[in-house]
PDB file of C-alpha atoms in Angstrom:
ATOM      1  CA  MET A   1       9.151  -7.413   6.510  1.00  0.00           C
ATOM      2  CA  ASP A   2      11.517  -9.951   4.978  1.00  0.00           C
ATOM      3  CA  GLU A   3      10.498 -10.181   1.304  1.00  0.00           C
ATOM      4  CA  ARG A   4      12.885 -13.009   0.509  1.00  0.00           C
ATOM      5  CA  GLU A   5      11.497 -15.210   3.302  1.00  0.00           C
ATOM      6  CA  GLN A   6       7.995 -13.679   2.961  1.00  0.00           C
ATOM      7  CA  LYS A   7       7.752 -13.018   6.707  1.00  0.00           C
ATOM      8  CA  LEU A   8       6.458 -10.108   8.785  1.00  0.00           C
ATOM      9  CA  PHE A   9       7.832  -9.281  12.240  1.00  0.00           C
ATOM     10  CA  PHE A  10       6.155  -7.489  15.159  1.00  0.00           C
ATOM     11  CA  SER A  11       7.626  -6.150  18.448  1.00  0.00           C
ATOM     12  CA  PHE A  12       5.607  -5.266  21.561  1.00  0.00           C
ATOM     13  CA  TRP A  13       6.576  -3.056  24.501  1.00  0.00           C
ATOM     14  CA  GLY A  14       5.029  -2.564  27.954  1.00  0.00           C
ATOM     15  CA  THR A  15       5.370  -2.853  31.744  1.00  0.00           C
ATOM     16  CA  SER A  16       4.414  -5.815  33.947  1.00  0.00           C
ATOM     17  CA  ASP A  17       1.111  -5.765  35.852  1.00  0.00           C
ATOM     18  CA  GLY A  18       1.069  -9.495  36.606  1.00  0.00           C
ATOM     19  CA  ARG A  19      -0.350 -10.631  33.306  1.00  0.00           C
ATOM     20  CA  LYS A  20       1.445 -12.786  30.769  1.00  0.00           C
ATOM     21  CA  GLY A  21       1.183 -12.003  27.089  1.00  0.00           C
ATOM     22  CA  TRP A  22       2.321 -13.852  23.994  1.00  0.00           C
ATOM     23  CA  TYR A  23       1.415 -13.998  20.358  1.00  0.00           C
ATOM     24  CA  ASP A  24       1.373 -16.546  17.613  1.00  0.00           C
ATOM     25  CA  PRO A  25       3.691 -16.005  14.644  1.00  0.00           C
ATOM     26  CA  PRO A  26       2.188 -13.714  11.999  1.00  0.00           C
ATOM     27  CA  VAL A  27       0.360 -15.416   9.149  1.00  0.00           C
ATOM     28  CA  VAL A  28       0.321 -13.927   5.664  1.00  0.00           C
ATOM     29  CA  GLU A  29      -3.000 -14.960   4.167  1.00  0.00           C
ATOM     30  CA  LYS A  30      -2.401 -13.410   0.770  1.00  0.00           C
ATOM     31  CA  TRP A  31       0.321 -11.563  -1.135  1.00  0.00           C
ATOM     32  CA  PHE A  32      -0.513  -8.933  -3.764  1.00  0.00           C
ATOM     33  CA  GLY A  33       1.707  -8.173  -6.733  1.00  0.00           C
ATOM     34  CA  ALA A  34       2.953  -4.633  -7.145  1.00  0.00           C
ATOM     35  CA  GLY A  35       1.487  -4.231 -10.630  1.00  0.00           C
ATOM     36  CA  GLU A  36       2.850  -2.653 -13.774  1.00  0.00           C
ATOM     37  CA  THR A  37       5.581  -0.017 -13.647  1.00  0.00           C
ATOM     38  CA  ARG A  38       4.196   3.529 -13.867  1.00  0.00           C
ATOM     39  CA  THR A  39       6.168   6.046 -15.920  1.00  0.00           C
ATOM     40  CA  ILE A  40       5.494   9.730 -15.342  1.00  0.00           C
ATOM     41  CA  GLU A  41       6.960  12.427 -17.563  1.00  0.00           C
ATOM     42  CA  THR A  42       8.006  15.514 -15.637  1.00  0.00           C
ATOM     43  CA  MET A  43       9.905  18.756 -16.033  1.00  0.00           C
ATOM     44  CA  ASP A  44      10.905  18.637 -12.337  1.00  0.00           C
ATOM     45  CA  ILE A  45      14.112  16.694 -13.065  1.00  0.00           C
ATOM     46  CA  PRO A  46      16.638  17.255 -15.889  1.00  0.00           C
ATOM     47  CA  ALA A  47      15.591  16.018 -19.343  1.00  0.00           C
ATOM     48  CA  GLY A  48      16.874  12.507 -20.025  1.00  0.00           C
ATOM     49  CA  THR A  49      17.102  11.699 -16.316  1.00  0.00           C
ATOM     50  CA  THR A  50      15.131   8.827 -14.818  1.00  0.00           C
ATOM     51  CA  LYS A  51      14.431   8.394 -11.106  1.00  0.00           C
ATOM     52  CA  CYS A  52      12.595   5.304  -9.884  1.00  0.00           C
ATOM     53  CA  GLN A  53      10.990   4.216  -6.633  1.00  0.00           C
ATOM     54  CA  SER A  54      11.126   0.452  -6.158  1.00  0.00           C
ATOM     55  CA  ALA A  55       8.007  -1.688  -6.173  1.00  0.00           C
ATOM     56  CA  HIS A  56       6.507  -2.933  -2.915  1.00  0.00           C
ATOM     57  CA  PRO A  57       4.258  -6.013  -2.794  1.00  0.00           C
ATOM     58  CA  GLY A  58       1.168  -5.903  -0.605  1.00  0.00           C
ATOM     59  CA  ALA A  59      -0.172  -8.453   1.836  1.00  0.00           C
ATOM     60  CA  ASN A  60      -3.063  -9.392   4.095  1.00  0.00           C
ATOM     61  CA  ALA A  61      -1.653 -10.586   7.409  1.00  0.00           C
ATOM     62  CA  SER A  62      -2.780 -11.405  10.924  1.00  0.00           C
ATOM     63  CA  PHE A  63      -1.581 -12.657  14.280  1.00  0.00           C
ATOM     64  CA  THR A  64      -3.297 -13.676  17.514  1.00  0.00           C
ATOM     65  CA  TYR A  65      -2.332 -11.980  20.786  1.00  0.00           C
ATOM     66  CA  HIS A  66      -3.039 -13.961  23.948  1.00  0.00           C
ATOM     67  CA  VAL A  67      -3.231 -12.425  27.437  1.00  0.00           C
ATOM     68  CA  ARG A  68      -3.489 -14.368  30.694  1.00  0.00           C
ATOM     69  CA  LEU A  69      -4.326 -12.124  33.665  1.00  0.00           C
ATOM     70  CA  ALA A  70      -2.936 -12.687  37.159  1.00  0.00           C
ATOM     71  CA  ASP A  71      -6.266 -14.369  38.119  1.00  0.00           C
ATOM     72  CA  GLY A  72      -5.904 -16.923  35.264  1.00  0.00           C
ATOM     73  CA  THR A  73      -8.481 -15.354  32.920  1.00  0.00           C
ATOM     74  CA  GLN A  74      -7.305 -15.550  29.298  1.00  0.00           C
ATOM     75  CA  THR A  75      -8.315 -13.466  26.287  1.00  0.00           C
ATOM     76  CA  ASP A  76      -7.297 -14.009  22.671  1.00  0.00           C
ATOM     77  CA  ARG A  77      -7.421 -11.202  20.131  1.00  0.00           C
ATOM     78  CA  VAL A  78      -6.753 -11.424  16.389  1.00  0.00           C
ATOM     79  CA  PHE A  79      -5.072  -8.399  14.805  1.00  0.00           C
ATOM     80  CA  THR A  80      -5.291  -8.046  11.034  1.00  0.00           C
ATOM     81  CA  SER A  81      -3.472  -5.730   8.669  1.00  0.00           C
ATOM     82  CA  ARG A  82      -3.610  -4.972   4.982  1.00  0.00           C
ATOM     83  CA  TYR A  83      -0.404  -3.677   3.460  1.00  0.00           C
ATOM     84  CA  ARG A  84      -1.083  -1.816   0.232  1.00  0.00           C
ATOM     85  CA  SER A  85       1.062  -2.738  -2.772  1.00  0.00           C
ATOM     86  CA  LEU A  86       2.828  -0.021  -4.727  1.00  0.00           C
ATOM     87  CA  PRO A  87       4.131  -0.403  -8.281  1.00  0.00           C
ATOM     88  CA  LYS A  88       7.554   0.722  -9.368  1.00  0.00           C
ATOM     89  CA  VAL A  89       7.156   4.411 -10.252  1.00  0.00           C
ATOM     90  CA  CYS A  90       9.648   6.119 -12.556  1.00  0.00           C
ATOM     91  CA  LEU A  91       9.893   9.840 -13.182  1.00  0.00           C
ATOM     92  CA  VAL A  92      11.356  10.624 -16.605  1.00  0.00           C
ATOM     93  CA  GLY A  93      12.704  14.106 -17.194  1.00  0.00           C
ATOM     94  CA  VAL A  94      11.479  15.763 -20.406  1.00  0.00           C
ATOM     95  CA  GLU A  95      12.061  19.210 -21.909  1.00  0.00           C
ATOM     96  CA  ALA A  96       8.335  19.792 -22.429  1.00  0.00           C
ATOM     97  CA  LEU A  97       5.192  17.952 -21.487  1.00  0.00           C
ATOM     98  CA  PRO A  98       3.064  16.699 -24.399  1.00  0.00           C
ATOM     99  CA  ASP A  99      -0.136  18.601 -25.082  1.00  0.00           C
ATOM    100  CA  ASP A 100      -3.183  16.703 -23.854  1.00  0.00           C
ATOM    101  CA  PRO A 101      -6.158  17.795 -25.968  1.00  0.00           C
ATOM    102  CA  ALA A 102      -9.242  18.340 -23.849  1.00  0.00           C
ATOM    103  CA  LYS A 103     -11.689  15.496 -24.137  1.00  0.00           C
ATOM    104  CA  PRO A 104     -15.396  16.323 -24.362  1.00  0.00           C
ATOM    105  CA  GLU A 105     -17.365  15.574 -21.224  1.00  0.00           C
ATOM    106  CA  THR A 106     -19.684  12.606 -21.424  1.00  0.00           C
ATOM    107  CA  VAL A 107     -22.822  11.678 -19.567  1.00  0.00           C
ATOM    108  CA  GLY A 108     -23.271   7.921 -19.653  1.00  0.00           C
ATOM    109  CA  ASP A 109     -22.590   6.953 -23.278  1.00  0.00           C
ATOM    110  CA  GLU A 110     -23.549  10.349 -24.698  1.00  0.00           C
ATOM    111  CA  GLU A 111     -21.445  13.441 -25.210  1.00  0.00           C
ATOM    112  CA  ALA A 112     -22.528  16.336 -22.999  1.00  0.00           C
ATOM    113  CA  ILE A 113     -23.768  19.496 -24.726  1.00  0.00           C
ATOM    114  CA  PRO A 114     -21.971  22.624 -23.499  1.00  0.00           C
ATOM    115  CA  ALA A 115     -24.318  25.089 -21.774  1.00  0.00           C
ATOM    116  CA  SER A 116     -23.309  27.784 -24.279  1.00  0.00           C
ATOM    117  CA  ASP A 117     -24.849  25.673 -27.098  1.00  0.00           C
ATOM    118  CA  LEU A 118     -28.292  25.472 -25.452  1.00  0.00           C
TER     119      LEU A 118
END
């Protein structure tokens, strides 16, 4: 994938059985943004250290593969792919993780009553 040119490339391999095959250039029907950067606090890396994975845009793409058999019969097949986007994800080293107070369970819009209170 060439992000700058916004192009996808495909390579095909095989052996000859008398047929001829070719494909149309890939078409990107839609690009998807990578979304907001995600920051995750962790104690797995030294405190004050930040490690980031770069963002990757997503896309819906397709190409048509044409095959002409030795007898002249031709088939055309469209292949489609969806490439999932991934946001930039940064791990931030901390000395301790913040306490996350337990939230009461809810059912619909109402708070659930613990079984011990019944």
